[in-house]
XYZ file of C-alpha atoms in Angstrom:
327
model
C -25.997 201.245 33.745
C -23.531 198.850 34.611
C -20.473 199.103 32.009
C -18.468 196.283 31.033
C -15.069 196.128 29.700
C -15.517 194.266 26.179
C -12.346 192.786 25.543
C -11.601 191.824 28.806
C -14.998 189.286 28.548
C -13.580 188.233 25.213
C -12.013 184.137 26.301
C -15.449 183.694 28.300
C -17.404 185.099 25.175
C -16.420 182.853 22.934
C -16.722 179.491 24.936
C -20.218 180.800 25.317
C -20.843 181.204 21.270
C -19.123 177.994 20.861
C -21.345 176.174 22.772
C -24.671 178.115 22.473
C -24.785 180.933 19.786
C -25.313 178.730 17.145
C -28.135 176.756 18.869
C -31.616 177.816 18.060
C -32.894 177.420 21.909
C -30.165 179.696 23.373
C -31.836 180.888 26.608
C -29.604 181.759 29.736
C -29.644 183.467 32.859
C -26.447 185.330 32.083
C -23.860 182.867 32.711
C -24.247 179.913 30.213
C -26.551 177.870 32.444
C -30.092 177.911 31.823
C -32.294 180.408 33.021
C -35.582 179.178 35.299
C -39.356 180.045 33.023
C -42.912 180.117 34.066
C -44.251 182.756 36.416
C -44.407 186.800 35.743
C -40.571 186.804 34.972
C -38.938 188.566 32.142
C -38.189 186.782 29.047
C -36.057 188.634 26.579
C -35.080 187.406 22.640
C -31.560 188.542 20.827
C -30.590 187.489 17.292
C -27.388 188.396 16.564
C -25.698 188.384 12.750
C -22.484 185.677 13.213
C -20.419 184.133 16.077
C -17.267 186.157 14.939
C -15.074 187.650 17.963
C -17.438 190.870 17.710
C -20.590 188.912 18.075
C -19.149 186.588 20.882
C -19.296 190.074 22.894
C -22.504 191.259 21.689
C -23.168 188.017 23.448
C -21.586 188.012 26.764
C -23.127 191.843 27.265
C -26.072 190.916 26.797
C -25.940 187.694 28.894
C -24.274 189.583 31.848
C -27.213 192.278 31.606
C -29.663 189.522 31.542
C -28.005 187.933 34.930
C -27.619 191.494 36.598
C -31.281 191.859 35.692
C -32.704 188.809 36.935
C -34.149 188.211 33.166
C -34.033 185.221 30.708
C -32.378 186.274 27.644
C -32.702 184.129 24.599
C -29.627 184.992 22.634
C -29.281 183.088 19.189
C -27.333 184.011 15.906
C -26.317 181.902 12.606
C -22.704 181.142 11.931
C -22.291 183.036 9.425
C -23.392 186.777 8.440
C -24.146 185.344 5.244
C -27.024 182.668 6.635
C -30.301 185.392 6.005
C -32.375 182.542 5.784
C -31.971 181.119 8.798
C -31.294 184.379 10.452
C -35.061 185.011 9.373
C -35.994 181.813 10.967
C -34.767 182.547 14.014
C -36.771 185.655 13.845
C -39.963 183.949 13.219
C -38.891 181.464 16.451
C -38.673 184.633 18.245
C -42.023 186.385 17.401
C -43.544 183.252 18.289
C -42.369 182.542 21.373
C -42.975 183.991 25.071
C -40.453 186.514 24.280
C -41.732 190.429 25.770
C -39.185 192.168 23.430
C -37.193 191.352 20.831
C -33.923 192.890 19.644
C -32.348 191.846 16.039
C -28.938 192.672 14.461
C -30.036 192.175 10.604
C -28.132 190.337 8.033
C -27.808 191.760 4.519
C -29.963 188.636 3.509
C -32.919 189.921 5.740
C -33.409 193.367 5.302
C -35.960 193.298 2.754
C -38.242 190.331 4.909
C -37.581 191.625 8.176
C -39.629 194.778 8.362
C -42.677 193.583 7.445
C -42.374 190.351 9.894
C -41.631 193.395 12.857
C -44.260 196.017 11.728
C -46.726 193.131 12.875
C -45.067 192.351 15.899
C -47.428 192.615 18.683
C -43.931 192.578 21.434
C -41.096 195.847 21.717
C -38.411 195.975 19.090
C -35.460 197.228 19.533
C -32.943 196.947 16.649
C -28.795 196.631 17.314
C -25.603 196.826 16.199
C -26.959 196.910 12.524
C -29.749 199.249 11.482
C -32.445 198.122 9.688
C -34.657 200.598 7.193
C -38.185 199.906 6.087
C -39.819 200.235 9.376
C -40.595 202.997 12.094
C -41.514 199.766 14.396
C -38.332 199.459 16.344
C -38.118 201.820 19.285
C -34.487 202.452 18.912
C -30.854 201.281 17.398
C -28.312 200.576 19.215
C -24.729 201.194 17.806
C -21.532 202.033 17.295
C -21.590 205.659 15.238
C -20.743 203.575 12.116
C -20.449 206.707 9.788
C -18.324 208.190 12.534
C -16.294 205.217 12.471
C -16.042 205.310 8.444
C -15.018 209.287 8.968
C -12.152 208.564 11.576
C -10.808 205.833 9.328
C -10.508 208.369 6.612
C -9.314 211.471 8.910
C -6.409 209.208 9.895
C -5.387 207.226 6.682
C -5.452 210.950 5.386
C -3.343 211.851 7.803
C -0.429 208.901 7.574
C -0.611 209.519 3.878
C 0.171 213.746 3.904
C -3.514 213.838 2.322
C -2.143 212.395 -0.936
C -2.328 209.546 -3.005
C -4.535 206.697 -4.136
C -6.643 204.307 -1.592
C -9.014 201.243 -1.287
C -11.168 199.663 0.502
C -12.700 196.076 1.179
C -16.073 195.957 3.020
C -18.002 193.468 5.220
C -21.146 193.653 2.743
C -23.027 196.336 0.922
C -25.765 197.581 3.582
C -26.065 197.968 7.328
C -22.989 199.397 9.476
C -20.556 198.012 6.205
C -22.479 200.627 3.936
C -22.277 203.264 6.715
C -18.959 203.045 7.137
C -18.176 203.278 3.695
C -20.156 206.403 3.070
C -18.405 207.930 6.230
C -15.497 207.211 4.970
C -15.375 208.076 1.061
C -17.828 211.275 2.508
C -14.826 211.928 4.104
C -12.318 211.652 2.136
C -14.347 213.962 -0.718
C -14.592 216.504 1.656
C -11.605 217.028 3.205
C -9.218 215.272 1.123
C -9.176 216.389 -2.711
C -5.813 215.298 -3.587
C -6.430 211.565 -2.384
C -8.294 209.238 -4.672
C -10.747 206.122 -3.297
C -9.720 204.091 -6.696
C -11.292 200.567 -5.686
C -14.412 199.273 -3.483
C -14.628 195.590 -2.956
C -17.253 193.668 -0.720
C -15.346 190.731 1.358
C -19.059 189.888 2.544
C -17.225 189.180 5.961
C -15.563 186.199 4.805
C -11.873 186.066 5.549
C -11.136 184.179 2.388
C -13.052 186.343 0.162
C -11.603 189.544 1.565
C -8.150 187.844 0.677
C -8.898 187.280 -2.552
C -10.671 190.717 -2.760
C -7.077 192.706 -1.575
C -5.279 190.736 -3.663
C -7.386 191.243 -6.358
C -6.960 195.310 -5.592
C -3.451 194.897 -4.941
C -2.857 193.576 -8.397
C -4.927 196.499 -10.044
C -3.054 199.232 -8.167
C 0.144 197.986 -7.358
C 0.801 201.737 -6.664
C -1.802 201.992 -3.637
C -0.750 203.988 -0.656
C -3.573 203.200 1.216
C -5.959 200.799 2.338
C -9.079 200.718 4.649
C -11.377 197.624 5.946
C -15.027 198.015 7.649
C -15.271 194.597 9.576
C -12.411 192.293 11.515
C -12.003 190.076 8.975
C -11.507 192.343 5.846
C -8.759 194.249 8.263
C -7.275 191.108 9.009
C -7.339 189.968 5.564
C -6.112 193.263 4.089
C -3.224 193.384 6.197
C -2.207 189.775 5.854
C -2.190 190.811 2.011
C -0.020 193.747 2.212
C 2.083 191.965 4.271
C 2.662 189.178 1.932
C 3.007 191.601 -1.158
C 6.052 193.578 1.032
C 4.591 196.982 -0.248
C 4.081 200.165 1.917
C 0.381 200.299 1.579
C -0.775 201.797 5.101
C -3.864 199.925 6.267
C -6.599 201.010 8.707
C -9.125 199.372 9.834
C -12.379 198.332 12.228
C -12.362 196.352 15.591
C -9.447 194.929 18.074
C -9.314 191.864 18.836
C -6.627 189.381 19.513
C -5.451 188.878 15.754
C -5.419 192.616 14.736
C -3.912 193.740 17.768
C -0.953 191.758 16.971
C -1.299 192.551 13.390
C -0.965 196.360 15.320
C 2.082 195.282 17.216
C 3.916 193.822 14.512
C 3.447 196.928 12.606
C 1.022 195.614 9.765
C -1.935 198.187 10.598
C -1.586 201.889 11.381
C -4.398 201.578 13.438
C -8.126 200.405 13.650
C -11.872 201.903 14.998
C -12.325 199.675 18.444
C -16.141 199.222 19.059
C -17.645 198.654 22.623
C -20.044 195.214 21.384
C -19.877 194.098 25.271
C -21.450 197.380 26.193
C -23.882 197.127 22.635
C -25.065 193.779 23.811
C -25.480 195.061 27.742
C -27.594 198.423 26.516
C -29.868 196.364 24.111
C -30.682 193.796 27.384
C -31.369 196.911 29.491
C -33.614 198.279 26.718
C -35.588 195.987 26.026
C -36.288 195.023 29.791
C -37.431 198.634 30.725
C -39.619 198.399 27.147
C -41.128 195.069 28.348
C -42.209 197.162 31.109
C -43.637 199.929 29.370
C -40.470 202.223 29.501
C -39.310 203.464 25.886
C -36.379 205.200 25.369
C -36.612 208.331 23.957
C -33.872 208.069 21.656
C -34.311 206.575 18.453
C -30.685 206.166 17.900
C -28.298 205.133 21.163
C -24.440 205.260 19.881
C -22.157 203.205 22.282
C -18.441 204.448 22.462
C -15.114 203.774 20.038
C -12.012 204.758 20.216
C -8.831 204.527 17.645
C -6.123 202.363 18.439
C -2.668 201.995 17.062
C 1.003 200.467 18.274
C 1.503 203.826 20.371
C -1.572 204.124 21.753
C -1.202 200.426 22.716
C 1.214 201.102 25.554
C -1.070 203.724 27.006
C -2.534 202.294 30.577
C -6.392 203.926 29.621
C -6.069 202.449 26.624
C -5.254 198.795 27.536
C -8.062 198.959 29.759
C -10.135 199.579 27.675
C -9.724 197.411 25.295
C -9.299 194.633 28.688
C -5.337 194.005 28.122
C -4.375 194.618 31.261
């Protein structure tokens, strides 16, 4: 499989969303232009869940798959991870189109609809990013280990705290990866951390001015907090801006790198933060569906793409920066 470096695709990525991800007729041959129908050729459909920095990878991954493929990939997505409804929509576009697989990243708003519409499906599903319960349709999901990710957030806030003292956390909704990562991390925490308290839970439902108003709102309550944790890029960034602005020593942790929380890192306002692969998330779900729409399942029902933790040292690290496409 042909690995990408996710950051590094982030500028192109997000010309790409602005000018496509939020149009309902998104399909592309891999590099923004439109891809060639008709014939026998290979015509693939991916909804993403928002046009966030994340997503704008998911994106490029998958368009660059699609291109290295020779496929047509039909990538669309709402705005907003809050837009279920016309996240479902898109869904029903999909499953009614000339689509040979279909891959979804489901909304909190659709996880209730969605199964039923994909246990009927007569085309491949394969689900990504964010799993989706209720059906034994998909063939496989396609992730980050998001209760691994909740875990390491915990194993190191534990650690720059001396496994003491009280913590919170703001999430980026109540199901999906947001719920996984906050079972892996208060799992954590219970286990292996007795003398550290989880004292607050807020949902920031991936809104950057409700997860303000969520830390603040913690901040207030526990002006005492030593720590604090976020499950999505915009609760981290939101978090952090909060602390900041409060001058307190709250040590905050969070998910995802990109541009504005690895400054946030520089500048000392985050101990550090979970980096997911979504280049390589949107790449993998391209190459599975293909080989499905060709009768080749994977025998995996869940595929977890890589992560790695990332803080101010680790920052000036040469494997690191390439990783995360700095250099």
């Amino acid at each position: 499989m042909k690995r990408k470096l996710f950051a590094g695709a982030l500028v192109a990525a997000l010309a790409l969303t602005a000018t496509a991800c939020g149009n309902d007729n998104g399909s592309t041959n891999g590099d923004g232009t439109q891809a060639p129908g008709g014939g026998d050729a290979i015509t693939v459909a991916l909804i993403g869940k928002g046009t966030d920095d994340h997503f704008a990878l998911v994106r490029a991954g998958a368009e660059q798959a699609g291109k290295d493929l020779g496929v047509t990939v039909n990538y669309n997505a709402p705005d907003t991870e809050s837009e279920g409804d016309r996240q479902l929509n898109m869904l029903e576009t999909a499953l009614n189109s000339d689509a040979k697989a279909i891959g979804i990243a489901p909304t909190d708003g659709i996880q209730e609809s969605a199964p039923g519409l994909i246990e009927a499906a007569e085309v491949p599903f394969v689900i990504f990013d964010t799993p989706l319960p209720g059906s034994d349709k998909p063939l496989t999901t396609i992730a980050s280990d998001n209760p691994g990710i909740g875990a390491r957030m915990a194993e190191e806030l534990s650690t720059v705290l001396g496994g003491k003292g009280k913590v919170a956390m703001v999430t980026n909704g109540v199901v999906g990866t947001a719920a996984e990562r906050r079972d892996g991390f208060t799992d954590w925490m219970k286990a292996n951390a007795p003398e550290i308290e989880v004292v607050d839970i807020q949902n920031g439902e991936a809104d950057p001015a409700k997860s303000r108003d969520k830390a603040q709102a913690v901040l207030q309550a526990h002006p005492d907090l030593a720590g604090f944790a976020a499950t999505g890029i915009y609760a981290t960034i939101a978090v952090a801006d909060e602390v900041a602005a409060r001058g307190t020593n709250t040590k905050v942790v969070g998910v995802d790198a990109g541009p504005d929380v690895i400054t946030q890192i520089e500048d000392g306002m985050i101990e550090g933060v979970v980096a997911q692969n979504p280049y390589q998330i949107g790449y993998q779900t391209v190459e599975t569906l293909v080989a499905a729409a060709k009768g080749e399942n994977p025998t995996e029902k869940v595929i977890y793409t890589e992560s790695l933790w990332v803080t101010k040292d680790s920052l000036q690290d040469p494997e690191t920066r390439t990783k995360l496409g700095l250099d």
